[in-house]
Short mmCIF file of C-alpha atoms in Angstrom, two decimals:
data_model
loop_
_atom_site.label_atom_id
_atom_site.label_comp_id
_atom_site.label_asym_id
_atom_site.label_seq_id
_atom_site.Cartn_x
_atom_site.Cartn_y
_atom_site.Cartn_z
CA UNK A 21 78.14 110.65 64.48
CA UNK A 22 74.63 109.69 65.25
CA UNK A 23 73.50 113.23 63.71
CA UNK A 24 75.47 112.71 61.00
CA UNK A 25 74.24 109.21 60.12
CA UNK A 26 70.73 110.31 60.55
CA UNK A 27 71.36 113.24 58.25
CA UNK A 28 72.50 111.08 55.42
CA UNK A 29 69.48 108.89 55.96
CA UNK A 30 67.40 112.22 55.53
CA UNK A 31 69.17 112.69 52.07
CA UNK A 32 68.53 109.54 50.78
CA UNK A 33 65.23 108.95 51.63
CA UNK A 34 64.23 112.42 50.32
CA UNK A 35 66.39 111.19 46.90
CA UNK A 36 64.41 108.29 46.46
CA UNK A 37 61.14 110.77 47.25
CA UNK A 38 61.61 112.71 44.59
CA UNK A 39 62.09 110.43 42.46
CA UNK A 40 58.95 108.23 42.85
CA UNK A 41 57.25 111.48 42.78
CA UNK A 42 58.33 112.28 39.08
CA UNK A 43 57.88 108.96 38.22
CA UNK A 44 54.67 108.70 39.34
CA UNK A 45 53.75 112.07 37.98
CA UNK A 46 55.31 112.56 34.80
CA UNK A 47 52.45 109.83 32.67
CA UNK A 48 49.81 111.97 30.71
CA UNK A 49 46.01 109.97 31.64
CA UNK A 50 43.92 110.37 28.98
CA UNK A 51 40.39 110.92 30.28
CA UNK A 52 37.04 110.24 28.48
CA UNK A 53 34.53 112.73 29.35
CA UNK A 54 31.86 111.75 26.76
CA UNK A 55 28.44 112.22 27.80
CA UNK A 56 26.41 108.63 28.40
CA UNK A 57 23.35 108.41 26.58
CA UNK A 58 20.49 109.83 29.01
CA UNK A 59 18.41 107.28 31.25
CA UNK A 60 14.83 107.31 32.19
CA UNK A 61 14.43 108.27 36.03
CA UNK A 62 11.87 107.01 38.28
CA UNK A 63 11.31 108.15 41.79
CA UNK A 64 8.66 107.88 43.82
CA UNK A 65 7.51 106.40 47.39
CA UNK A 66 4.11 105.15 48.97
CA UNK A 67 3.05 106.15 52.39
CA UNK A 68 0.92 104.69 54.78
CA UNK A 69 -0.83 108.44 55.23
CA UNK A 70 -4.29 108.80 52.81
CA UNK A 71 -2.82 111.37 50.27
CA UNK A 72 -2.50 111.68 46.46
CA UNK A 73 0.76 109.51 46.27
CA UNK A 74 3.31 110.81 43.75
CA UNK A 75 5.59 109.25 40.87
CA UNK A 76 8.24 111.31 39.29
CA UNK A 77 9.58 110.58 35.75
CA UNK A 78 12.31 112.42 33.68
CA UNK A 79 15.05 111.94 31.36
CA UNK A 80 18.52 111.83 33.22
CA UNK A 81 20.66 115.46 31.71
CA UNK A 82 24.33 115.43 30.57
CA UNK A 83 27.25 115.08 32.91
CA UNK A 84 28.37 118.59 32.44
CA UNK A 85 24.95 120.30 31.97
CA UNK A 86 23.72 122.11 35.00
CA UNK A 87 20.10 122.11 34.57
CA UNK A 88 17.53 119.62 36.18
CA UNK A 89 16.32 116.35 34.70
CA UNK A 90 13.71 116.55 31.78
CA UNK A 91 10.34 116.14 32.67
CA UNK A 92 8.63 112.93 30.39
CA UNK A 93 4.75 113.92 30.03
CA UNK A 94 2.59 111.09 28.54
CA UNK A 95 3.51 108.05 30.44
CA UNK A 96 1.29 105.71 31.32
CA UNK A 97 1.75 104.68 35.40
CA UNK A 98 0.10 101.83 36.94
CA UNK A 99 0.46 99.91 40.07
CA UNK A 100 -0.89 96.50 40.61
CA UNK A 101 -0.69 95.30 44.83
CA UNK A 102 -0.40 91.69 45.77
CA UNK A 103 -3.99 91.74 47.26
CA UNK A 104 -5.52 92.42 44.03
CA UNK A 105 -6.27 96.44 43.57
CA UNK A 106 -4.96 98.05 41.01
CA UNK A 107 -3.94 101.77 41.36
CA UNK A 108 -3.66 104.27 38.26
CA UNK A 109 -2.17 107.56 38.12
CA UNK A 110 -1.91 110.72 35.96
CA UNK A 111 0.10 113.30 34.94
CA UNK A 112 -0.59 116.66 36.87
CA UNK A 113 0.13 120.17 36.15
CA UNK A 114 3.71 119.83 37.04
CA UNK A 115 5.54 117.96 33.70
CA UNK A 116 6.72 114.47 34.80
CA UNK A 117 4.77 114.28 38.30
CA UNK A 118 2.59 111.85 38.34
CA UNK A 119 -0.44 111.02 41.06
CA UNK A 120 -2.28 108.97 42.08
CA UNK A 121 -6.59 109.85 41.25
CA UNK A 122 -7.91 109.77 44.58
CA UNK A 123 -6.10 110.18 47.89
CA UNK A 124 -4.45 106.39 48.72
CA UNK A 125 -2.89 105.02 51.93
CA UNK A 126 -0.38 101.91 51.79
CA UNK A 127 -0.72 99.05 53.65
CA UNK A 128 2.36 97.60 55.79
CA UNK A 129 2.81 94.02 54.42
CA UNK A 130 1.37 94.59 51.38
CA UNK A 131 3.79 94.54 48.10
CA UNK A 132 3.09 97.09 45.25
CA UNK A 133 4.63 96.72 41.48
CA UNK A 134 4.98 99.74 39.82
CA UNK A 135 4.59 100.05 35.89
CA UNK A 136 5.48 103.00 33.71
CA UNK A 137 5.34 102.56 30.02
CA UNK A 138 6.77 105.66 28.12
CA UNK A 139 8.39 106.56 24.54
CA UNK A 140 11.16 108.51 26.17
CA UNK A 141 13.05 109.36 22.93
CA UNK A 142 9.82 109.78 21.01
CA UNK A 143 10.82 106.67 18.46
CA UNK A 144 7.66 105.21 18.27
CA UNK A 145 8.62 102.36 20.36
CA UNK A 146 7.39 102.71 24.43
CA UNK A 147 9.65 101.06 26.95
CA UNK A 148 8.35 99.30 29.85
CA UNK A 149 10.12 100.16 33.31
CA UNK A 150 9.15 98.50 36.80
CA UNK A 151 9.74 98.04 40.13
CA UNK A 152 8.82 96.36 43.13
CA UNK A 153 8.52 97.68 46.96
CA UNK A 154 6.91 95.76 49.88
CA UNK A 155 5.38 98.30 52.95
CA UNK A 156 7.47 98.28 56.03
CA UNK A 157 6.34 98.16 59.05
CA UNK A 158 5.68 100.90 61.53
CA UNK A 159 8.87 102.00 63.62
CA UNK A 160 7.86 102.18 67.37
CA UNK A 161 9.68 105.42 69.40
CA UNK A 162 9.53 105.18 72.82
CA UNK A 163 10.61 108.85 73.25
CA UNK A 164 13.80 111.40 71.51
CA UNK A 165 15.89 114.16 73.39
CA UNK A 166 17.45 116.74 72.70
CA UNK A 167 21.24 117.57 74.39
CA UNK A 168 23.05 120.50 74.37
CA UNK A 169 26.83 120.31 73.35
CA UNK A 170 29.94 122.89 73.32
CA UNK A 171 32.60 122.55 71.23
CA UNK A 172 35.67 125.47 70.53
CA UNK A 173 32.71 128.21 71.25
CA UNK A 174 30.08 126.88 69.27
CA UNK A 175 26.92 125.60 70.57
CA UNK A 176 25.39 122.50 69.11
CA UNK A 177 22.19 120.20 69.89
CA UNK A 178 21.93 116.24 69.38
CA UNK A 179 18.86 114.50 68.97
CA UNK A 180 18.87 111.40 70.67
CA UNK A 181 16.62 108.26 70.13
CA UNK A 182 15.19 105.75 72.77
CA UNK A 183 13.54 102.61 71.02
CA UNK A 184 13.91 98.96 70.95
CA UNK A 185 15.52 97.52 67.95
CA UNK A 186 13.87 94.38 66.20
CA UNK A 187 15.99 91.18 65.59
CA UNK A 188 17.21 91.26 62.10
CA UNK A 189 18.97 93.65 60.28
CA UNK A 190 17.29 96.97 60.32
CA UNK A 191 17.60 100.24 58.30
CA UNK A 192 16.38 103.61 59.03
CA UNK A 193 15.91 106.98 57.56
CA UNK A 194 14.58 110.23 59.19
CA UNK A 195 14.56 113.88 59.03
CA UNK A 196 13.32 116.92 61.03
CA UNK A 197 10.50 119.04 60.84
CA UNK A 198 11.15 122.27 62.57
CA UNK A 199 7.95 124.41 64.08
CA UNK A 200 5.48 122.62 61.98
CA UNK A 201 7.76 123.52 58.64
CA UNK A 202 9.54 121.37 56.57
CA UNK A 203 12.89 123.23 55.93
CA UNK A 204 14.24 120.56 53.67
CA UNK A 205 13.63 117.31 52.02
CA UNK A 206 16.42 116.93 50.03
CA UNK A 207 18.06 113.36 49.95
CA UNK A 208 21.65 115.17 50.87
CA UNK A 209 19.68 116.36 54.21
CA UNK A 210 18.36 113.02 55.84
CA UNK A 211 19.55 111.01 58.64
CA UNK A 212 19.63 107.66 56.99
CA UNK A 213 21.79 104.50 59.32
CA UNK A 214 21.53 100.96 60.16
CA UNK A 215 21.15 99.22 63.23
CA UNK A 216 24.56 97.73 63.10
CA UNK A 217 26.26 97.65 66.48
CA UNK A 218 22.43 97.67 68.50
CA UNK A 219 20.71 94.89 66.49
CA UNK A 220 18.60 93.02 68.72
CA UNK A 221 19.07 95.79 71.62
CA UNK A 222 17.58 98.61 73.31
CA UNK A 223 18.87 102.42 71.80
CA UNK A 224 19.43 104.42 74.53
CA UNK A 225 19.90 107.43 73.38
CA UNK A 226 21.52 106.98 70.11
CA UNK A 227 22.29 110.45 68.49
CA UNK A 228 20.87 110.10 65.16
CA UNK A 229 21.29 113.75 63.56
CA UNK A 230 22.60 117.27 64.98
CA UNK A 231 21.44 121.25 65.04
CA UNK A 232 23.43 124.35 65.06
CA UNK A 233 22.33 126.89 66.99
CA UNK A 234 21.43 130.24 65.57
CA UNK A 235 24.09 132.51 67.60
CA UNK A 236 27.05 130.52 66.19
CA UNK A 237 29.05 133.09 64.17
CA UNK A 238 29.60 132.33 60.35
CA UNK A 239 26.55 130.26 59.86
CA UNK A 240 26.53 128.43 56.83
CA UNK A 241 23.73 125.82 57.08
CA UNK A 242 24.47 124.33 53.55
CA UNK A 243 28.12 123.95 54.45
CA UNK A 244 27.65 122.20 57.85
CA UNK A 245 24.82 120.02 56.66
CA UNK A 246 23.16 121.19 60.03
CA UNK A 247 19.77 122.58 60.41
CA UNK A 248 19.66 126.34 62.59
CA UNK A 249 17.79 126.52 65.56
CA UNK A 250 17.26 128.36 68.68
CA UNK A 251 15.82 127.47 72.18
CA UNK A 252 12.06 126.57 71.96
CA UNK A 253 12.03 125.46 68.82
CA UNK A 254 9.59 122.40 68.30
CA UNK A 255 11.50 119.91 66.78
CA UNK A 256 9.17 116.87 64.91
CA UNK A 257 11.28 113.50 64.08
CA UNK A 258 10.04 111.76 61.15
CA UNK A 259 11.70 108.21 61.16
CA UNK A 260 10.66 105.80 59.32
CA UNK A 261 12.22 102.00 59.04
CA UNK A 262 12.99 101.32 55.08
CA UNK A 263 13.98 98.19 53.16
CA UNK A 264 18.23 98.24 52.66
CA UNK A 265 17.86 98.50 48.93
CA UNK A 266 16.59 101.94 49.41
CA UNK A 267 18.83 102.75 52.52
CA UNK A 268 21.91 101.98 50.14
CA UNK A 269 19.81 104.04 47.09
CA UNK A 270 20.24 107.10 49.78
CA UNK A 271 23.03 106.66 51.29
CA UNK A 272 24.92 106.09 47.92
CA UNK A 273 23.07 109.33 46.25
CA UNK A 274 24.43 111.19 49.40
CA UNK A 275 28.16 109.80 49.03
CA UNK A 276 27.64 111.24 45.29
CA UNK A 277 26.69 114.79 46.19
CA UNK A 278 29.31 114.94 49.08
CA UNK A 279 32.33 113.52 47.43
CA UNK A 280 33.54 110.46 48.15
CA UNK A 281 35.53 109.53 51.46
CA UNK A 282 38.39 109.44 52.15
CA UNK A 283 39.19 111.98 49.84
CA UNK A 284 41.61 109.56 47.61
CA UNK A 285 39.03 106.68 47.71
CA UNK A 286 37.79 105.12 44.73
CA UNK A 287 36.18 106.04 42.02
CA UNK A 288 32.28 106.83 42.52
CA UNK A 289 30.24 103.71 41.62
CA UNK A 290 26.77 103.53 39.91
CA UNK A 291 24.18 104.08 42.62
CA UNK A 292 21.42 100.87 43.56
CA UNK A 293 17.98 101.59 42.32
CA UNK A 294 15.10 98.65 41.30
CA UNK A 295 13.93 100.22 38.33
CA UNK A 296 14.20 97.36 35.64
CA UNK A 297 15.33 98.05 31.79
CA UNK A 298 17.91 100.09 32.62
CA UNK A 299 16.31 102.64 34.35
CA UNK A 300 17.68 104.21 37.88
CA UNK A 301 16.08 106.04 40.84
CA UNK A 302 14.27 103.83 43.25
CA UNK A 303 10.50 102.96 44.40
CA UNK A 304 9.73 102.32 48.13
CA UNK A 305 7.17 102.09 50.40
CA UNK A 306 7.31 103.14 54.38
CA UNK A 307 5.26 104.08 57.06
CA UNK A 308 6.43 107.64 59.05
CA UNK A 309 6.37 107.93 62.72
CA UNK A 310 6.55 111.30 64.08
CA UNK A 311 6.97 111.98 67.70
CA UNK A 312 7.62 115.76 69.01
CA UNK A 313 10.70 117.57 71.41
CA UNK A 314 11.95 120.83 71.95
CA UNK A 315 15.16 122.39 71.88
CA UNK A 316 16.24 123.29 75.44
#
């Protein structure tokens, strides 16, 4: 009798489920897929190293086109600092890329105000785009270590961080240099994180990135998101303190690239920006701390 009753409940549940599915899937949804107007995209970072600092200025491409953004030439790019310096940029041979006329090192604590004057549509009326960034302090790291891990017959390595976290919210981004070579500096491959969970505490071996052993079967560095290494490789961790806005920009850009999580999460939102006048992209300033270890 109990099994018979359960069978009836199952049949009733299946009927209700079929009704819900048929009713929820029968309505047609008209999606608007028209391309929006192109916008100016400005991206650049300042470092503490005395190098040619660069700013990239482009025009966004239509949503359904696969080519890169269109470089924008003939922009007037300048930076004014809070200690009353003026820094001029000039366009390089690569269109849309502007660099300082001489090598320049940004200084922690100084605020840099970027101005980009450009006529993106060749309308005869130039538009002014602005952004400000305060140079972050250097990040003090005690040490890093590599830990070997095995999972289902595959060999991985985690890079663990040891450092004291300062009081208050801090935000970080990091990337590896392998055997003195920068393998990939795309935003999607950066490690971006905050001090949530260990604010004002000692970071005792926090894993911040993972590597895959070269002998693993079916290697696909692009799909896994891990860098492929072998024992004896030298790993240089490059890590920086960044402001919350730049952290949000990087994290949201990565989410756009990888897709929404969970799978049925909400629609993608606009990526954070500090560019004025309807522009997108980001302008940031930060120091980079470098520390070495080796794959065991």
